[in-house]
Amino acid sequence: KQEVTQIPAALSVPEGENLVLNCSFTDSAIYNLQWFRQDPGKGLTSLLLIQSSQREQTSGRLNASLDKSSGRSTLYIAASQPGDSATYLCAVPGGYNKLIFGAGTRLAVHP
Amino acid sequence: DAGVTQSPTHLIKTRGQQVTLRCSPKSGHDTVSWYQQALGQGPQFIFQYYEEEERQRGNFPDRFSGHQYPNYSSELNVNALLLGDSALYLCASSVGTQPQHFGDGTRLSIL
C-alpha cells in the first residue's frame, strides 16, 4: 500500500531564505509525482509535475527533484517571499488517475 | 474558460442529516474525482466517475455515494452525517491521463 510522508510538517522562516521541503513514498513504482500549493480554505494549485523519466522540473523559483530508487522527492524554493506562505502537498498516482497525498508542509514566510 | 466549480462554498449540517455537494468539471474534461480533506491532513480519495459510472472507490463507507450526469457534472451525497464527516470536500476533473484540476472545495461542518 502506497504511503506518502512529508517532512517537516511545519516551517517558519524569514523572508529571503532558500528552503527544502521533503516528500517520501513507500512504493517506487510510480510514473510521476506532483507538487501542489494550497492556500488556507482553498483548493489545490498544481506547481510542478515530474515524470518518472525526469530527475528535475523547474518553474521560476521552484525546483523539484525525484529519486524513484530511494522513494524521495524534494521541493526547493529559492529566495522565499511572504507570498509563498501556504501548505505544500506532494502526491503520487495510486491507480488510474487517482492521487495519494502526503499530509503537507505548512510554510510561513515572515517579512 | 471556467475551471472546476463547486457549490456550495460552505455548508453547516447536524448529525444524522444528508447532504449533496455539486461539481462542474473544467471544459473538455470527462472524469470527476472526489476527495475528503480533514483539517491538517492531505486529501483522501473518495471515488471517481467516468461515463456516468463509478470507476474507482477509496476506503469510504456506503454512506458516501455519487452521481455523474451526461454533461459530466457530478454530485457527492453523504447520508447519516457524523461529526467526523466535517472536512473540506474537493472535486477534481481530468481527461485521459492528463493531470487533475481541482476546485476550491466545499467546507462541510457537522454540529
JSON list of C-alpha atoms in Angstrom, two decimals:
[
{"chain": "A", "resi": 1, "resn": "LYS", "atom": "CA", "xyz": [0.00, 0.00, 0.00]},
{"chain": "A", "resi": 2, "resn": "GLN", "atom": "CA", "xyz": [1.46, 3.34, -1.06]},
{"chain": "A", "resi": 3, "resn": "GLU", "atom": "CA", "xyz": [2.12, 5.81, 1.74]},
{"chain": "A", "resi": 4, "resn": "VAL", "atom": "CA", "xyz": [3.39, 9.37, 1.33]},
{"chain": "A", "resi": 5, "resn": "THR", "atom": "CA", "xyz": [5.17, 11.25, 4.11]},
{"chain": "A", "resi": 6, "resn": "GLN", "atom": "CA", "xyz": [6.18, 14.89, 4.17]},
{"chain": "A", "resi": 7, "resn": "ILE", "atom": "CA", "xyz": [8.81, 16.45, 6.40]},
{"chain": "A", "resi": 8, "resn": "PRO", "atom": "CA", "xyz": [8.77, 18.91, 8.07]},
{"chain": "A", "resi": 9, "resn": "ALA", "atom": "CA", "xyz": [5.10, 19.25, 8.99]},
{"chain": "A", "resi": 10, "resn": "ALA", "atom": "CA", "xyz": [5.55, 22.98, 9.52]},
{"chain": "A", "resi": 11, "resn": "LEU", "atom": "CA", "xyz": [8.22, 25.55, 8.77]},
{"chain": "A", "resi": 12, "resn": "SER", "atom": "CA", "xyz": [8.55, 29.22, 9.73]},
{"chain": "A", "resi": 13, "resn": "VAL", "atom": "CA", "xyz": [11.35, 31.22, 8.12]},
{"chain": "A", "resi": 14, "resn": "PRO", "atom": "CA", "xyz": [12.36, 34.83, 7.50]},
{"chain": "A", "resi": 15, "resn": "GLU", "atom": "CA", "xyz": [11.99, 36.24, 4.02]},
{"chain": "A", "resi": 16, "resn": "GLY", "atom": "CA", "xyz": [14.87, 35.52, 1.63]},
{"chain": "A", "resi": 17, "resn": "GLU", "atom": "CA", "xyz": [15.81, 32.05, 2.84]},
{"chain": "A", "resi": 18, "resn": "ASN", "atom": "CA", "xyz": [16.23, 29.11, 0.49]},
{"chain": "A", "resi": 19, "resn": "LEU", "atom": "CA", "xyz": [14.01, 26.21, 1.53]},
{"chain": "A", "resi": 20, "resn": "VAL", "atom": "CA", "xyz": [13.87, 22.46, 1.04]},
{"chain": "A", "resi": 21, "resn": "LEU", "atom": "CA", "xyz": [10.65, 20.52, 1.54]},
{"chain": "A", "resi": 22, "resn": "ASN", "atom": "CA", "xyz": [10.82, 16.73, 1.60]},
{"chain": "A", "resi": 23, "resn": "CYS", "atom": "CA", "xyz": [8.45, 14.05, 0.37]},
{"chain": "A", "resi": 24, "resn": "SER", "atom": "CA", "xyz": [8.95, 10.28, 0.65]},
{"chain": "A", "resi": 25, "resn": "PHE", "atom": "CA", "xyz": [6.89, 7.42, -0.74]},
{"chain": "A", "resi": 26, "resn": "THR", "atom": "CA", "xyz": [6.95, 3.70, 0.02]},
{"chain": "A", "resi": 27, "resn": "ASP", "atom": "CA", "xyz": [6.27, 2.19, -3.42]},
{"chain": "A", "resi": 28, "resn": "SER", "atom": "CA", "xyz": [8.80, 3.33, -6.04]},
{"chain": "A", "resi": 29, "resn": "ALA", "atom": "CA", "xyz": [6.69, 2.02, -8.96]},
{"chain": "A", "resi": 30, "resn": "ILE", "atom": "CA", "xyz": [5.28, 5.45, -9.77]},
{"chain": "A", "resi": 31, "resn": "TYR", "atom": "CA", "xyz": [5.12, 7.12, -13.17]},
{"chain": "A", "resi": 32, "resn": "ASN", "atom": "CA", "xyz": [5.07, 10.69, -11.88]},
{"chain": "A", "resi": 33, "resn": "LEU", "atom": "CA", "xyz": [4.98, 12.85, -8.77]},
{"chain": "A", "resi": 34, "resn": "GLN", "atom": "CA", "xyz": [3.20, 16.15, -8.35]},
{"chain": "A", "resi": 35, "resn": "TRP", "atom": "CA", "xyz": [3.66, 19.10, -6.01]},
{"chain": "A", "resi": 36, "resn": "PHE", "atom": "CA", "xyz": [0.68, 21.27, -5.11]},
{"chain": "A", "resi": 37, "resn": "ARG", "atom": "CA", "xyz": [0.16, 24.51, -3.23]},
{"chain": "A", "resi": 38, "resn": "GLN", "atom": "CA", "xyz": [-2.89, 25.08, -1.04]},
{"chain": "A", "resi": 39, "resn": "ASP", "atom": "CA", "xyz": [-3.85, 28.43, 0.45]},
{"chain": "A", "resi": 40, "resn": "PRO", "atom": "CA", "xyz": [-5.99, 28.36, 3.62]},
{"chain": "A", "resi": 41, "resn": "GLY", "atom": "CA", "xyz": [-9.51, 27.11, 2.90]},
{"chain": "A", "resi": 42, "resn": "LYS", "atom": "CA", "xyz": [-8.82, 26.87, -0.81]},
{"chain": "A", "resi": 43, "resn": "GLY", "atom": "CA", "xyz": [-8.35, 24.17, -3.42]},
{"chain": "A", "resi": 44, "resn": "LEU", "atom": "CA", "xyz": [-5.11, 22.82, -4.82]},
{"chain": "A", "resi": 45, "resn": "THR", "atom": "CA", "xyz": [-2.91, 24.56, -7.37]},
{"chain": "A", "resi": 46, "resn": "SER", "atom": "CA", "xyz": [-0.51, 22.35, -9.28]},
{"chain": "A", "resi": 47, "resn": "LEU", "atom": "CA", "xyz": [3.06, 23.65, -9.09]},
{"chain": "A", "resi": 48, "resn": "LEU", "atom": "CA", "xyz": [5.21, 21.00, -10.73]},
{"chain": "A", "resi": 49, "resn": "LEU", "atom": "CA", "xyz": [4.72, 17.54, -12.18]},
{"chain": "A", "resi": 50, "resn": "ILE", "atom": "CA", "xyz": [7.79, 15.32, -12.61]},
{"chain": "A", "resi": 51, "resn": "GLN", "atom": "CA", "xyz": [7.58, 12.30, -14.87]},
{"chain": "A", "resi": 52, "resn": "SER", "atom": "CA", "xyz": [9.42, 9.16, -13.75]},
{"chain": "A", "resi": 53, "resn": "SER", "atom": "CA", "xyz": [11.84, 9.59, -16.66]},
{"chain": "A", "resi": 54, "resn": "GLN", "atom": "CA", "xyz": [12.85, 13.03, -15.38]},
{"chain": "A", "resi": 55, "resn": "ARG", "atom": "CA", "xyz": [15.01, 13.87, -12.41]},
{"chain": "A", "resi": 56, "resn": "GLU", "atom": "CA", "xyz": [14.13, 17.56, -12.07]},
{"chain": "A", "resi": 57, "resn": "GLN", "atom": "CA", "xyz": [11.49, 20.09, -13.03]},
{"chain": "A", "resi": 58, "resn": "THR", "atom": "CA", "xyz": [11.77, 23.85, -12.62]},
{"chain": "A", "resi": 59, "resn": "SER", "atom": "CA", "xyz": [9.28, 26.69, -12.59]},
{"chain": "A", "resi": 60, "resn": "GLY", "atom": "CA", "xyz": [10.56, 30.13, -11.63]},
{"chain": "A", "resi": 61, "resn": "ARG", "atom": "CA", "xyz": [11.95, 29.99, -8.09]},
{"chain": "A", "resi": 62, "resn": "LEU", "atom": "CA", "xyz": [10.72, 26.42, -7.63]},
{"chain": "A", "resi": 63, "resn": "ASN", "atom": "CA", "xyz": [12.71, 23.30, -8.40]},
{"chain": "A", "resi": 64, "resn": "ALA", "atom": "CA", "xyz": [11.52, 19.76, -7.76]},
{"chain": "A", "resi": 65, "resn": "SER", "atom": "CA", "xyz": [13.65, 16.64, -7.93]},
{"chain": "A", "resi": 66, "resn": "LEU", "atom": "CA", "xyz": [12.65, 12.99, -7.99]},
{"chain": "A", "resi": 67, "resn": "ASP", "atom": "CA", "xyz": [14.69, 9.94, -6.96]},
{"chain": "A", "resi": 68, "resn": "LYS", "atom": "CA", "xyz": [12.50, 6.88, -7.51]},
{"chain": "A", "resi": 69, "resn": "SER", "atom": "CA", "xyz": [15.06, 4.39, -6.29]},
{"chain": "A", "resi": 70, "resn": "SER", "atom": "CA", "xyz": [15.21, 6.00, -2.85]},
{"chain": "A", "resi": 71, "resn": "GLY", "atom": "CA", "xyz": [11.50, 6.89, -2.81]},
{"chain": "A", "resi": 72, "resn": "ARG", "atom": "CA", "xyz": [12.12, 10.59, -2.32]},
{"chain": "A", "resi": 73, "resn": "SER", "atom": "CA", "xyz": [11.32, 13.97, -3.84]},
{"chain": "A", "resi": 74, "resn": "THR", "atom": "CA", "xyz": [12.36, 17.45, -2.75]},
{"chain": "A", "resi": 75, "resn": "LEU", "atom": "CA", "xyz": [10.86, 20.83, -3.50]},
{"chain": "A", "resi": 76, "resn": "TYR", "atom": "CA", "xyz": [13.39, 23.64, -3.41]},
{"chain": "A", "resi": 77, "resn": "ILE", "atom": "CA", "xyz": [12.12, 27.22, -3.02]},
{"chain": "A", "resi": 78, "resn": "ALA", "atom": "CA", "xyz": [14.71, 29.90, -3.72]},
{"chain": "A", "resi": 79, "resn": "ALA", "atom": "CA", "xyz": [14.67, 33.33, -2.08]},
{"chain": "A", "resi": 80, "resn": "SER", "atom": "CA", "xyz": [11.40, 32.77, -0.20]},
{"chain": "A", "resi": 81, "resn": "GLN", "atom": "CA", "xyz": [8.81, 35.58, -0.04]},
{"chain": "A", "resi": 82, "resn": "PRO", "atom": "CA", "xyz": [5.81, 36.18, 2.27]},
{"chain": "A", "resi": 83, "resn": "GLY", "atom": "CA", "xyz": [3.56, 35.32, -0.69]},
{"chain": "A", "resi": 84, "resn": "ASP", "atom": "CA", "xyz": [4.99, 31.80, -0.62]},
{"chain": "A", "resi": 85, "resn": "SER", "atom": "CA", "xyz": [3.21, 31.16, 2.70]},
{"chain": "A", "resi": 86, "resn": "ALA", "atom": "CA", "xyz": [0.87, 28.21, 2.13]},
{"chain": "A", "resi": 87, "resn": "THR", "atom": "CA", "xyz": [0.66, 24.45, 2.56]},
{"chain": "A", "resi": 88, "resn": "TYR", "atom": "CA", "xyz": [2.67, 22.40, 0.10]},
{"chain": "A", "resi": 89, "resn": "LEU", "atom": "CA", "xyz": [1.46, 18.91, -0.74]},
{"chain": "A", "resi": 90, "resn": "CYS", "atom": "CA", "xyz": [3.08, 16.16, -2.74]},
{"chain": "A", "resi": 91, "resn": "ALA", "atom": "CA", "xyz": [1.06, 13.41, -4.42]},
{"chain": "A", "resi": 92, "resn": "VAL", "atom": "CA", "xyz": [1.74, 10.21, -6.36]},
{"chain": "A", "resi": 93, "resn": "PRO", "atom": "CA", "xyz": [-0.61, 8.15, -8.54]},
{"chain": "A", "resi": 94, "resn": "GLY", "atom": "CA", "xyz": [-2.41, 5.35, -6.69]},
{"chain": "A", "resi": 95, "resn": "GLY", "atom": "CA", "xyz": [-4.39, 3.92, -9.56]},
{"chain": "A", "resi": 96, "resn": "TYR", "atom": "CA", "xyz": [-5.93, 5.20, -12.74]},
{"chain": "A", "resi": 97, "resn": "ASN", "atom": "CA", "xyz": [-5.59, 8.97, -12.27]},
{"chain": "A", "resi": 98, "resn": "LYS", "atom": "CA", "xyz": [-6.23, 8.69, -8.53]},
{"chain": "A", "resi": 99, "resn": "LEU", "atom": "CA", "xyz": [-3.81, 10.61, -6.29]},
{"chain": "A", "resi": 100, "resn": "ILE", "atom": "CA", "xyz": [-2.34, 9.68, -2.92]},
{"chain": "A", "resi": 101, "resn": "PHE", "atom": "CA", "xyz": [-1.28, 12.73, -0.91]},
{"chain": "A", "resi": 102, "resn": "GLY", "atom": "CA", "xyz": [1.05, 13.43, 1.94]},
{"chain": "A", "resi": 103, "resn": "ALA", "atom": "CA", "xyz": [-0.20, 15.48, 4.90]},
{"chain": "A", "resi": 104, "resn": "GLY", "atom": "CA", "xyz": [1.63, 18.56, 3.65]},
{"chain": "A", "resi": 105, "resn": "THR", "atom": "CA", "xyz": [4.19, 21.07, 4.91]},
{"chain": "A", "resi": 106, "resn": "ARG", "atom": "CA", "xyz": [2.73, 24.31, 6.29]},
{"chain": "A", "resi": 107, "resn": "LEU", "atom": "CA", "xyz": [5.08, 27.13, 5.35]},
{"chain": "A", "resi": 108, "resn": "ALA", "atom": "CA", "xyz": [5.09, 30.60, 6.89]},
{"chain": "A", "resi": 109, "resn": "VAL", "atom": "CA", "xyz": [7.50, 33.19, 5.49]},
{"chain": "A", "resi": 110, "resn": "HIS", "atom": "CA", "xyz": [7.65, 36.35, 7.60]},
{"chain": "A", "resi": 111, "resn": "PRO", "atom": "CA", "xyz": [8.99, 39.74, 6.49]},
{"chain": "B", "resi": 1, "resn": "ASP", "atom": "CA", "xyz": [-12.76, 29.26, -19.72]},
{"chain": "B", "resi": 2, "resn": "ALA", "atom": "CA", "xyz": [-14.07, 28.37, -16.28]},
{"chain": "B", "resi": 3, "resn": "GLY", "atom": "CA", "xyz": [-12.13, 25.89, -14.26]},
{"chain": "B", "resi": 4, "resn": "VAL", "atom": "CA", "xyz": [-13.65, 23.38, -11.85]},
{"chain": "B", "resi": 5, "resn": "THR", "atom": "CA", "xyz": [-16.53, 24.92, -9.92]},
{"chain": "B", "resi": 6, "resn": "GLN", "atom": "CA", "xyz": [-18.04, 23.57, -6.70]},
{"chain": "B", "resi": 7, "resn": "SER", "atom": "CA", "xyz": [-21.16, 24.51, -4.80]},
{"chain": "B", "resi": 8, "resn": "PRO", "atom": "CA", "xyz": [-21.95, 25.43, -2.17]},
{"chain": "B", "resi": 9, "resn": "THR", "atom": "CA", "xyz": [-18.83, 27.03, -0.74]},
{"chain": "B", "resi": 10, "resn": "HIS", "atom": "CA", "xyz": [-19.79, 26.36, 2.86]},
{"chain": "B", "resi": 11, "resn": "LEU", "atom": "CA", "xyz": [-22.41, 24.17, 4.46]},
{"chain": "B", "resi": 12, "resn": "ILE", "atom": "CA", "xyz": [-23.48, 23.52, 8.04]},
{"chain": "B", "resi": 13, "resn": "LYS", "atom": "CA", "xyz": [-25.45, 20.39, 8.90]},
{"chain": "B", "resi": 14, "resn": "THR", "atom": "CA", "xyz": [-26.34, 18.42, 12.02]},
{"chain": "B", "resi": 15, "resn": "ARG", "atom": "CA", "xyz": [-25.61, 14.79, 12.79]},
{"chain": "B", "resi": 16, "resn": "GLY", "atom": "CA", "xyz": [-27.87, 12.34, 11.00]},
{"chain": "B", "resi": 17, "resn": "GLN", "atom": "CA", "xyz": [-28.77, 14.68, 8.16]},
{"chain": "B", "resi": 18, "resn": "GLN", "atom": "CA", "xyz": [-27.99, 14.15, 4.49]},
{"chain": "B", "resi": 19, "resn": "VAL", "atom": "CA", "xyz": [-26.01, 16.46, 2.22]},
{"chain": "B", "resi": 20, "resn": "THR", "atom": "CA", "xyz": [-25.41, 16.87, -1.53]},
{"chain": "B", "resi": 21, "resn": "LEU", "atom": "CA", "xyz": [-22.35, 18.62, -2.92]},
{"chain": "B", "resi": 22, "resn": "ARG", "atom": "CA", "xyz": [-22.04, 19.61, -6.58]},
{"chain": "B", "resi": 23, "resn": "CYS", "atom": "CA", "xyz": [-19.18, 19.89, -9.05]},
{"chain": "B", "resi": 24, "resn": "SER", "atom": "CA", "xyz": [-18.91, 21.17, -12.61]},
{"chain": "B", "resi": 25, "resn": "PRO", "atom": "CA", "xyz": [-15.75, 20.00, -14.34]},
{"chain": "B", "resi": 26, "resn": "LYS", "atom": "CA", "xyz": [-13.40, 22.08, -16.42]},
{"chain": "B", "resi": 27, "resn": "SER", "atom": "CA", "xyz": [-14.49, 22.39, -20.05]},
{"chain": "B", "resi": 28, "resn": "GLY", "atom": "CA", "xyz": [-13.30, 19.38, -22.06]},
{"chain": "B", "resi": 29, "resn": "HIS", "atom": "CA", "xyz": [-12.89, 17.12, -19.01]},
{"chain": "B", "resi": 30, "resn": "ASP", "atom": "CA", "xyz": [-14.95, 13.94, -18.70]},
{"chain": "B", "resi": 31, "resn": "THR", "atom": "CA", "xyz": [-13.71, 12.43, -15.43]},
{"chain": "B", "resi": 32, "resn": "VAL", "atom": "CA", "xyz": [-14.55, 13.67, -11.95]},
{"chain": "B", "resi": 33, "resn": "SER", "atom": "CA", "xyz": [-12.84, 12.61, -8.72]},
{"chain": "B", "resi": 34, "resn": "TRP", "atom": "CA", "xyz": [-13.86, 13.49, -5.18]},
{"chain": "B", "resi": 35, "resn": "TYR", "atom": "CA", "xyz": [-11.53, 13.87, -2.19]},
{"chain": "B", "resi": 36, "resn": "GLN", "atom": "CA", "xyz": [-12.09, 14.49, 1.51]},
{"chain": "B", "resi": 37, "resn": "GLN", "atom": "CA", "xyz": [-9.57, 16.66, 3.34]},
{"chain": "B", "resi": 38, "resn": "ALA", "atom": "CA", "xyz": [-9.78, 16.75, 7.13]},
{"chain": "B", "resi": 39, "resn": "LEU", "atom": "CA", "xyz": [-8.16, 19.67, 8.95]},
{"chain": "B", "resi": 40, "resn": "GLY", "atom": "CA", "xyz": [-4.37, 19.37, 8.90]},
{"chain": "B", "resi": 41, "resn": "GLN", "atom": "CA", "xyz": [-4.39, 16.32, 6.65]},
{"chain": "B", "resi": 42, "resn": "GLY", "atom": "CA", "xyz": [-3.85, 15.64, 2.98]},
{"chain": "B", "resi": 43, "resn": "PRO", "atom": "CA", "xyz": [-6.81, 14.89, 0.70]},
{"chain": "B", "resi": 44, "resn": "GLN", "atom": "CA", "xyz": [-8.14, 11.31, 0.77]},
{"chain": "B", "resi": 45, "resn": "PHE", "atom": "CA", "xyz": [-9.63, 9.80, -2.40]},
{"chain": "B", "resi": 46, "resn": "ILE", "atom": "CA", "xyz": [-13.35, 9.02, -2.11]},
{"chain": "B", "resi": 47, "resn": "PHE", "atom": "CA", "xyz": [-14.32, 7.89, -5.63]},
{"chain": "B", "resi": 48, "resn": "GLN", "atom": "CA", "xyz": [-14.07, 8.69, -9.32]},
{"chain": "B", "resi": 49, "resn": "TYR", "atom": "CA", "xyz": [-16.74, 8.93, -12.02]},
{"chain": "B", "resi": 50, "resn": "TYR", "atom": "CA", "xyz": [-16.33, 8.38, -15.73]},
{"chain": "B", "resi": 51, "resn": "GLU", "atom": "CA", "xyz": [-19.06, 7.85, -18.32]},
{"chain": "B", "resi": 52, "resn": "GLU", "atom": "CA", "xyz": [-21.67, 8.18, -15.55]},
{"chain": "B", "resi": 53, "resn": "GLU", "atom": "CA", "xyz": [-20.24, 5.16, -13.72]},
{"chain": "B", "resi": 54, "resn": "GLU", "atom": "CA", "xyz": [-18.18, 4.87, -10.53]},
{"chain": "B", "resi": 55, "resn": "ARG", "atom": "CA", "xyz": [-14.80, 3.71, -11.82]},
{"chain": "B", "resi": 56, "resn": "GLN", "atom": "CA", "xyz": [-12.74, 3.64, -8.62]},
{"chain": "B", "resi": 57, "resn": "ARG", "atom": "CA", "xyz": [-13.53, 3.90, -4.94]},
{"chain": "B", "resi": 58, "resn": "GLY", "atom": "CA", "xyz": [-11.40, 4.63, -1.91]},
{"chain": "B", "resi": 59, "resn": "ASN", "atom": "CA", "xyz": [-11.86, 3.34, 1.62]},
{"chain": "B", "resi": 60, "resn": "PHE", "atom": "CA", "xyz": [-15.11, 5.14, 2.42]},
{"chain": "B", "resi": 61, "resn": "PRO", "atom": "CA", "xyz": [-18.39, 3.64, 3.68]},
{"chain": "B", "resi": 62, "resn": "ASP", "atom": "CA", "xyz": [-21.53, 3.26, 1.59]},
{"chain": "B", "resi": 63, "resn": "ARG", "atom": "CA", "xyz": [-22.92, 6.40, 3.22]},
{"chain": "B", "resi": 64, "resn": "PHE", "atom": "CA", "xyz": [-20.86, 8.18, 0.59]},
{"chain": "B", "resi": 65, "resn": "SER", "atom": "CA", "xyz": [-22.37, 7.93, -2.88]},
{"chain": "B", "resi": 66, "resn": "GLY", "atom": "CA", "xyz": [-22.17, 9.86, -6.08]},
{"chain": "B", "resi": 67, "resn": "HIS", "atom": "CA", "xyz": [-23.55, 10.50, -9.48]},
{"chain": "B", "resi": 68, "resn": "GLN", "atom": "CA", "xyz": [-22.33, 11.83, -12.80]},
{"chain": "B", "resi": 69, "resn": "TYR", "atom": "CA", "xyz": [-24.64, 13.41, -15.34]},
{"chain": "B", "resi": 70, "resn": "PRO", "atom": "CA", "xyz": [-24.38, 13.30, -19.16]},
{"chain": "B", "resi": 71, "resn": "ASN", "atom": "CA", "xyz": [-22.86, 16.81, -19.13]},
{"chain": "B", "resi": 72, "resn": "TYR", "atom": "CA", "xyz": [-20.07, 15.36, -16.89]},
{"chain": "B", "resi": 73, "resn": "SER", "atom": "CA", "xyz": [-21.10, 17.34, -13.79]},
{"chain": "B", "resi": 74, "resn": "SER", "atom": "CA", "xyz": [-21.16, 15.33, -10.60]},
{"chain": "B", "resi": 75, "resn": "GLU", "atom": "CA", "xyz": [-22.71, 15.14, -7.16]},
{"chain": "B", "resi": 76, "resn": "LEU", "atom": "CA", "xyz": [-21.40, 13.73, -3.90]},
{"chain": "B", "resi": 77, "resn": "ASN", "atom": "CA", "xyz": [-24.05, 12.57, -1.44]},
{"chain": "B", "resi": 78, "resn": "VAL", "atom": "CA", "xyz": [-23.39, 11.75, 2.20]},
{"chain": "B", "resi": 79, "resn": "ASN", "atom": "CA", "xyz": [-26.12, 10.16, 4.34]},
{"chain": "B", "resi": 80, "resn": "ALA", "atom": "CA", "xyz": [-26.41, 9.88, 8.12]},
{"chain": "B", "resi": 81, "resn": "LEU", "atom": "CA", "xyz": [-23.79, 12.55, 8.73]},
{"chain": "B", "resi": 82, "resn": "LEU", "atom": "CA", "xyz": [-21.29, 12.04, 11.54]},
{"chain": "B", "resi": 83, "resn": "LEU", "atom": "CA", "xyz": [-19.16, 14.62, 13.31]},
{"chain": "B", "resi": 84, "resn": "GLY", "atom": "CA", "xyz": [-16.14, 13.03, 11.63]},
{"chain": "B", "resi": 85, "resn": "ASP", "atom": "CA", "xyz": [-17.51, 13.95, 8.20]},
{"chain": "B", "resi": 86, "resn": "SER", "atom": "CA", "xyz": [-16.57, 17.57, 8.86]},
{"chain": "B", "resi": 87, "resn": "ALA", "atom": "CA", "xyz": [-13.97, 18.38, 6.22]},
{"chain": "B", "resi": 88, "resn": "LEU", "atom": "CA", "xyz": [-13.16, 20.21, 3.01]},
{"chain": "B", "resi": 89, "resn": "TYR", "atom": "CA", "xyz": [-14.53, 18.23, 0.07]},
{"chain": "B", "resi": 90, "resn": "LEU", "atom": "CA", "xyz": [-12.56, 18.70, -3.13]},
{"chain": "B", "resi": 91, "resn": "CYS", "atom": "CA", "xyz": [-13.62, 17.89, -6.64]},
{"chain": "B", "resi": 92, "resn": "ALA", "atom": "CA", "xyz": [-11.07, 17.33, -9.39]},
{"chain": "B", "resi": 93, "resn": "SER", "atom": "CA", "xyz": [-11.65, 16.89, -13.10]},
{"chain": "B", "resi": 94, "resn": "SER", "atom": "CA", "xyz": [-9.46, 15.42, -15.81]},
{"chain": "B", "resi": 95, "resn": "VAL", "atom": "CA", "xyz": [-9.43, 13.87, -19.25]},
{"chain": "B", "resi": 96, "resn": "GLY", "atom": "CA", "xyz": [-7.49, 10.74, -20.10]},
{"chain": "B", "resi": 97, "resn": "THR", "atom": "CA", "xyz": [-4.23, 10.55, -18.21]},
{"chain": "B", "resi": 98, "resn": "GLN", "atom": "CA", "xyz": [-3.79, 14.31, -18.05]},
{"chain": "B", "resi": 99, "resn": "PRO", "atom": "CA", "xyz": [-3.26, 15.88, -14.59]},
{"chain": "B", "resi": 100, "resn": "GLN", "atom": "CA", "xyz": [-6.31, 16.64, -12.50]},
{"chain": "B", "resi": 101, "resn": "HIS", "atom": "CA", "xyz": [-7.58, 20.19, -11.98]},
{"chain": "B", "resi": 102, "resn": "PHE", "atom": "CA", "xyz": [-9.04, 20.96, -8.56]},
{"chain": "B", "resi": 103, "resn": "GLY", "atom": "CA", "xyz": [-11.91, 23.19, -7.49]},
{"chain": "B", "resi": 104, "resn": "ASP", "atom": "CA", "xyz": [-11.86, 25.38, -4.38]},
{"chain": "B", "resi": 105, "resn": "GLY", "atom": "CA", "xyz": [-13.86, 22.84, -2.41]},
{"chain": "B", "resi": 106, "resn": "THR", "atom": "CA", "xyz": [-16.91, 22.81, -0.18]},
{"chain": "B", "resi": 107, "resn": "ARG", "atom": "CA", "xyz": [-16.34, 23.28, 3.54]},
{"chain": "B", "resi": 108, "resn": "LEU", "atom": "CA", "xyz": [-18.78, 20.99, 5.41]},
{"chain": "B", "resi": 109, "resn": "SER", "atom": "CA", "xyz": [-19.28, 21.48, 9.12]},
{"chain": "B", "resi": 110, "resn": "ILE", "atom": "CA", "xyz": [-21.30, 19.00, 11.19]},
{"chain": "B", "resi": 111, "resn": "LEU", "atom": "CA", "xyz": [-22.77, 20.17, 14.51]}
]
